[in-house]
PDB file of C-alpha atoms in Angstrom:
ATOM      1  CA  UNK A   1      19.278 -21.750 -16.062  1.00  0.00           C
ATOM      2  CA  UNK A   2      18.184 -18.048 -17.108  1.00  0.00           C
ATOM      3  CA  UNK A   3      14.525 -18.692 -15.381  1.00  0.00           C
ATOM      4  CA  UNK A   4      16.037 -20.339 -12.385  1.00  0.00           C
ATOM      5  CA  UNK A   5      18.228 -16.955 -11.861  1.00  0.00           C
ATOM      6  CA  UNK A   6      14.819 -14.566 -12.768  1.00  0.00           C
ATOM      7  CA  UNK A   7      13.218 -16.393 -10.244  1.00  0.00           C
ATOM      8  CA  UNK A   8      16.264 -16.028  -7.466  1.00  0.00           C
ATOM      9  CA  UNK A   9      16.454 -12.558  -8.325  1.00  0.00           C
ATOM     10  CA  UNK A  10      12.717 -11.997  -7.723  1.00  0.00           C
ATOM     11  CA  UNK A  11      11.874  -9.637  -4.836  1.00  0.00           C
ATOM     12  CA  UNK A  12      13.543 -11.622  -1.702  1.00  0.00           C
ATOM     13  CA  UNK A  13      12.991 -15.288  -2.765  1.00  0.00           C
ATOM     14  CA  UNK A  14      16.931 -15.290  -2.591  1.00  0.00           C
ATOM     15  CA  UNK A  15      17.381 -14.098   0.644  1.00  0.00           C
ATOM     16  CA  UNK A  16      14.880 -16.476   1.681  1.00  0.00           C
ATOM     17  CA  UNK A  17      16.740 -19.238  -0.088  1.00  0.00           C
ATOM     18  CA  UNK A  18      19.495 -18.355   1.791  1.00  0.00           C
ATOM     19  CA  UNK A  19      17.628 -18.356   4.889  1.00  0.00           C
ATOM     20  CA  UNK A  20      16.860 -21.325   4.632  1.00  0.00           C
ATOM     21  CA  UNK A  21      20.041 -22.610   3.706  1.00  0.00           C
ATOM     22  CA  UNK A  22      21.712 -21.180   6.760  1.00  0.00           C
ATOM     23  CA  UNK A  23      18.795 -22.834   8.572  1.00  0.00           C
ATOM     24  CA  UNK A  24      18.992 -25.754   7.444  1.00  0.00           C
ATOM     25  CA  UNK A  25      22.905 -26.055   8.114  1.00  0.00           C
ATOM     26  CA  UNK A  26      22.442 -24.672  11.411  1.00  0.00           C
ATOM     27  CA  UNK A  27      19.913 -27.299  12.685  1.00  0.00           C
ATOM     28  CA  UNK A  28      22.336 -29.837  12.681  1.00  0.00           C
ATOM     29  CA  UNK A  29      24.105 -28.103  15.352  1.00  0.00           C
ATOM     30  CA  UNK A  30      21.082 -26.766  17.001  1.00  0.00           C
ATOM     31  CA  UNK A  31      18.208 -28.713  16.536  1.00  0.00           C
ATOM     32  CA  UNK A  32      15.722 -25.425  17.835  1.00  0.00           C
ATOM     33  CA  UNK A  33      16.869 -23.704  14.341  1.00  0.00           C
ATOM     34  CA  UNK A  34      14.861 -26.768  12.343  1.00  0.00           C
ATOM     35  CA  UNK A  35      11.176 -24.407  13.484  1.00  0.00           C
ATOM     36  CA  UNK A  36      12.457 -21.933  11.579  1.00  0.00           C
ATOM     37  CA  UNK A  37      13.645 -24.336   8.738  1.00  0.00           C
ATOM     38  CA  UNK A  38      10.398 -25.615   8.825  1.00  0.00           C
ATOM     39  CA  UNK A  39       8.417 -22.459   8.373  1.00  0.00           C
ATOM     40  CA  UNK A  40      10.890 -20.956   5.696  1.00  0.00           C
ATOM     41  CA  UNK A  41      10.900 -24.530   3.706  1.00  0.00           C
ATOM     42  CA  UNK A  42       7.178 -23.894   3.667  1.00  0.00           C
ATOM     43  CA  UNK A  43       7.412 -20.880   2.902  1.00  0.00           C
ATOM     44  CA  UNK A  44       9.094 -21.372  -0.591  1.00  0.00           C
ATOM     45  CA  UNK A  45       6.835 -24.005  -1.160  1.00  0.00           C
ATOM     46  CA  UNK A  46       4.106 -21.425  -1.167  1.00  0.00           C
ATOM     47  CA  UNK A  47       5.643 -18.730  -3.090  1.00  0.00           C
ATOM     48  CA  UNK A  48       6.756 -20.998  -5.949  1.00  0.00           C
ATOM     49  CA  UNK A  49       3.603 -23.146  -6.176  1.00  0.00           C
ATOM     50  CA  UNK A  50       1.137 -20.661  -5.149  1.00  0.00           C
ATOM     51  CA  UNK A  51       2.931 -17.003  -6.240  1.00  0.00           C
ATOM     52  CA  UNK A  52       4.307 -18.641  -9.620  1.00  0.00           C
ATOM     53  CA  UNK A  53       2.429 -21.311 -10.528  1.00  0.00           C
ATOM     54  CA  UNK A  54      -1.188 -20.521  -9.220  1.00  0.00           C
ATOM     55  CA  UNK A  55      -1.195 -16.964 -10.354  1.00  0.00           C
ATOM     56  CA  UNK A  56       0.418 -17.009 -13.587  1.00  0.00           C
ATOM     57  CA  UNK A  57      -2.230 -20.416 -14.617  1.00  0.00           C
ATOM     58  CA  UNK A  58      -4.417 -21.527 -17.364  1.00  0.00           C
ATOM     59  CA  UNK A  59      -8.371 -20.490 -16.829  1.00  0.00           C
ATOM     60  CA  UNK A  60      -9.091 -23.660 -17.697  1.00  0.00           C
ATOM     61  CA  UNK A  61     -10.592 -24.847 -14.301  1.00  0.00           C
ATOM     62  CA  UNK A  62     -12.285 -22.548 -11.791  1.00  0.00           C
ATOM     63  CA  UNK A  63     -10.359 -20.883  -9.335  1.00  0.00           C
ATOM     64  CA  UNK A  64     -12.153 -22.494  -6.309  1.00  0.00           C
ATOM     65  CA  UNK A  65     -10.699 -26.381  -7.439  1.00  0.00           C
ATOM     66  CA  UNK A  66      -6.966 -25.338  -8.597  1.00  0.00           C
ATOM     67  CA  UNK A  67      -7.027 -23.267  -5.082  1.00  0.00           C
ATOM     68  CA  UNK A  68      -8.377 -26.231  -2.885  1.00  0.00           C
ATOM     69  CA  UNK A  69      -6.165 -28.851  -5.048  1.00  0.00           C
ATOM     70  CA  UNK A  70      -3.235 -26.586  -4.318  1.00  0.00           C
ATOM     71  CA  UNK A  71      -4.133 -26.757  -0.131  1.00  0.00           C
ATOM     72  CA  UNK A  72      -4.388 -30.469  -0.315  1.00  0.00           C
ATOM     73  CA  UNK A  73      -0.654 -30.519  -2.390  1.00  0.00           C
ATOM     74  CA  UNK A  74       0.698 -27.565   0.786  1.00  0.00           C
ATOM     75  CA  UNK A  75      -0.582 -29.347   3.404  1.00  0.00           C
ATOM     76  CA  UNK A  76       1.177 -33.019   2.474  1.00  0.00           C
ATOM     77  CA  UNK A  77       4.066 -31.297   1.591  1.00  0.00           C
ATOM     78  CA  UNK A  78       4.284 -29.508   5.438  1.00  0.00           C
ATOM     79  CA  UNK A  79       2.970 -32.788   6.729  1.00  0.00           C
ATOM     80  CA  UNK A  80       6.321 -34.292   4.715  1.00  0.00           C
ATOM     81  CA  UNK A  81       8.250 -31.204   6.106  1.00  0.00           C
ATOM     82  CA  UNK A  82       6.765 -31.954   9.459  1.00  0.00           C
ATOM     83  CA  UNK A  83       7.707 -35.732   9.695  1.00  0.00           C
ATOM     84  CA  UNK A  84      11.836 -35.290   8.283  1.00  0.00           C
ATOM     85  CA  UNK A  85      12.317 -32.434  10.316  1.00  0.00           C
ATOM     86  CA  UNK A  86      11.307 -34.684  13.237  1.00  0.00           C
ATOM     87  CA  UNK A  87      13.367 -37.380  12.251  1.00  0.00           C
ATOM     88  CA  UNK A  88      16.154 -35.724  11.298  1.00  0.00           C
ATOM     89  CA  UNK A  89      16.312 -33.005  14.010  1.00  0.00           C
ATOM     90  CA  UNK A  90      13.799 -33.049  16.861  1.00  0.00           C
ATOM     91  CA  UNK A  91      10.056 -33.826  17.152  1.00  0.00           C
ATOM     92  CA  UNK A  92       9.239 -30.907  19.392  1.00  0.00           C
ATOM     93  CA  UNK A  93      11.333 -28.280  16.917  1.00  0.00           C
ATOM     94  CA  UNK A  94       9.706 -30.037  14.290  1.00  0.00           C
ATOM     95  CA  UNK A  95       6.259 -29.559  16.154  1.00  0.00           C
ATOM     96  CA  UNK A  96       7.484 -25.740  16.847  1.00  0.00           C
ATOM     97  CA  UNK A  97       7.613 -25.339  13.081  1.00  0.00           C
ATOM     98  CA  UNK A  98       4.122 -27.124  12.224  1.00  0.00           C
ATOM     99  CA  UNK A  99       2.728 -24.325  15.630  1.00  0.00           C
ATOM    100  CA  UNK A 100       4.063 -21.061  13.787  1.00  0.00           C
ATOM    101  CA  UNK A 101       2.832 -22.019  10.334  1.00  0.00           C
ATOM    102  CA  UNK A 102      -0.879 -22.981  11.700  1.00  0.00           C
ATOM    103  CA  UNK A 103      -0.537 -19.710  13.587  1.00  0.00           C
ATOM    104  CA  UNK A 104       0.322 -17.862  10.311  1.00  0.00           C
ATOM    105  CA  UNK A 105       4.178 -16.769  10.570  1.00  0.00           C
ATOM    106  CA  UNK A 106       4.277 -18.215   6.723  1.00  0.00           C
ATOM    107  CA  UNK A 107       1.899 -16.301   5.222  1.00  0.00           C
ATOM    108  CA  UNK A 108       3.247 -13.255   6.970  1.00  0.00           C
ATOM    109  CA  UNK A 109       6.823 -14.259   5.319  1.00  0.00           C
ATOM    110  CA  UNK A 110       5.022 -14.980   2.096  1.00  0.00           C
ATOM    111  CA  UNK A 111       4.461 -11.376   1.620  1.00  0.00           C
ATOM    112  CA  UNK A 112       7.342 -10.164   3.536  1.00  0.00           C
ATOM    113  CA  UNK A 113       9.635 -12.329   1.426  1.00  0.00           C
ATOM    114  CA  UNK A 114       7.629 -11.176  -2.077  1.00  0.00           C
ATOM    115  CA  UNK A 115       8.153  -7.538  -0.635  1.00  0.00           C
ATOM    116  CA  UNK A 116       4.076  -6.725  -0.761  1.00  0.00           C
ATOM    117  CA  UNK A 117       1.701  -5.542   1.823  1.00  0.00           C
ATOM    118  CA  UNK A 118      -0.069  -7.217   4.019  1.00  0.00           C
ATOM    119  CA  UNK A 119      -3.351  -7.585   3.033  1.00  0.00           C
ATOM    120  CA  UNK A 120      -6.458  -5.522   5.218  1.00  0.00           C
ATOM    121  CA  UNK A 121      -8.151  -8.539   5.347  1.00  0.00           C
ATOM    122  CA  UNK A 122      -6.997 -12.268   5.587  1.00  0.00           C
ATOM    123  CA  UNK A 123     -10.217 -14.342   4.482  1.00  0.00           C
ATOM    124  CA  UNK A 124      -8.094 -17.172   3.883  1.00  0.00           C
ATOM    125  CA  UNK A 125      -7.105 -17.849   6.987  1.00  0.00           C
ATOM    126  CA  UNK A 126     -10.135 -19.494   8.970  1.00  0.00           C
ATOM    127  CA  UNK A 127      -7.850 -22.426   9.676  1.00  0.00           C
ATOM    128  CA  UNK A 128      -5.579 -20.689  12.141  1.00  0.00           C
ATOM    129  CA  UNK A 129      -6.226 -20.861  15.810  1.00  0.00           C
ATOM    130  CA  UNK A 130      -8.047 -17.115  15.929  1.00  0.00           C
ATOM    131  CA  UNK A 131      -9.610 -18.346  12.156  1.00  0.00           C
ATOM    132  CA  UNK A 132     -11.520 -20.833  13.659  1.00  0.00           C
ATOM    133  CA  UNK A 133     -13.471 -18.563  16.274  1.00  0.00           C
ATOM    134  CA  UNK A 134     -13.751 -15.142  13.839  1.00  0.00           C
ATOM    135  CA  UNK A 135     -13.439 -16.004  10.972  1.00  0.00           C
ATOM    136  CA  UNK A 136     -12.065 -13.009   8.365  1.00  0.00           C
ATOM    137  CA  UNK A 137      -9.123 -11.580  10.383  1.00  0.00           C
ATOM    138  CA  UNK A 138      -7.678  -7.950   9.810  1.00  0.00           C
ATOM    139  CA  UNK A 139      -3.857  -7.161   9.560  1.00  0.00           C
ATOM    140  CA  UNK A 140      -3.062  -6.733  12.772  1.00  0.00           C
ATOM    141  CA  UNK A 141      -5.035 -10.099  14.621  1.00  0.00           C
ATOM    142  CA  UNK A 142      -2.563 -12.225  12.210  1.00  0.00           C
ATOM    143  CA  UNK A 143       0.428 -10.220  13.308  1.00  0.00           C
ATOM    144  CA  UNK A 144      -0.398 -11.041  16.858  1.00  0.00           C
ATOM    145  CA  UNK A 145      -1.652 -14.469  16.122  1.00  0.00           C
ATOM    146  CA  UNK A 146       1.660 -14.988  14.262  1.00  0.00           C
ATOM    147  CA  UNK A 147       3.748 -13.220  17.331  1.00  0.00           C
ATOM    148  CA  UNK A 148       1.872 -15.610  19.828  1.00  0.00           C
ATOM    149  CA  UNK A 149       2.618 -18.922  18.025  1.00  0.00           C
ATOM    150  CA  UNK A 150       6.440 -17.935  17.879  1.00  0.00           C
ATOM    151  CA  UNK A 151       6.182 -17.409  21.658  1.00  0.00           C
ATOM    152  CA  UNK A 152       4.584 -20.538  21.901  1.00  0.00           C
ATOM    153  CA  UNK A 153       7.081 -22.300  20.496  1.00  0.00           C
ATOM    154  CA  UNK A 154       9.450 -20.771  21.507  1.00  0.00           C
ATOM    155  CA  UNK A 155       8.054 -21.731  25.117  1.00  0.00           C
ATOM    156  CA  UNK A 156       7.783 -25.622  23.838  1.00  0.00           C
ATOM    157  CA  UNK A 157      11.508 -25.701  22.832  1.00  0.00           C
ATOM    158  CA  UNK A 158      12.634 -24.204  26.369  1.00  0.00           C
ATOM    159  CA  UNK A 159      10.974 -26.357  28.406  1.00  0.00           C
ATOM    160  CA  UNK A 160      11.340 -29.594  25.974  1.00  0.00           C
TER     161      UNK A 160
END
């Protein structure tokens, strides 16, 4: 119970607990919230496996395979994320979600929520819509990648 407080009371990982909470609730009333849901569900999912877990690991294996085995274990788990929060909710708020993560709103949370910096350089991100065509992106292409896929979906739940 002592390290599940420590890890609440860690930077912001409680406010975006709570977030997502509220979210969550929310999106039964307003099925637009579940985007948001999704992204900040993913989010946690990042910071515990990735921030905890990943960082704080054994050297037994090299970095590349834990990294890449960790991807595989993200991506079903947003895949999972994707497919309940259409069910449950909506498929097109559900989609929404899936649209801001690929263009990067959760990594930009991940440090926002683990009160960091935003990295210079993002050479992690080549599988994001601008990723694909550049490559390395700076600071400020994934804060406008990440403000374009929130407009984006934002546009795909108005017009649903």
């Amino acid at each position: 119970m002592v390290d599940l407080l420590n890890i609440l009371k860690y930077r912001l990982i409680w406010l975006n607990l709570l977030l997502c909470f509220i979210s969550g609730v929310l999106s039964f009333f307003v099925f637009e919230i579940s985007a948001l849901f999704f992204v900040l569900l993913s989010n946690i999912f990042d910071i515990l496996g990735y921030h905890f877990s990943l960082i704080r690991r054994s050297k037994e294996l090299p970095e590349k395979i834990i990294i890449r085995s960790y991807r595989i274990i993200q991506f079903l788990f947003d895949l999972l994320l994707l497919l309940l929060i259409g069910i449950q909710f909506d498929w097109f708020a559900a989609l929404a979600g899936w649209i801001m993560k690929e263009f990067g709103l959760q990594d930009v949370f991940y440090y926002l929520f683990l009160k960091e910096k935003l990295p210079v350089k993002w050479n992690w991100m080549k599988w994001t819509p601008l990723g694909f065509i550049k490559g390395d992106l700076t600071k400020n292409e994934i804060v406008i990648q990440a403000v374009v896929g929130v407009i984006i979906s934002v546009i795909l739940l108005i017009v649903r």
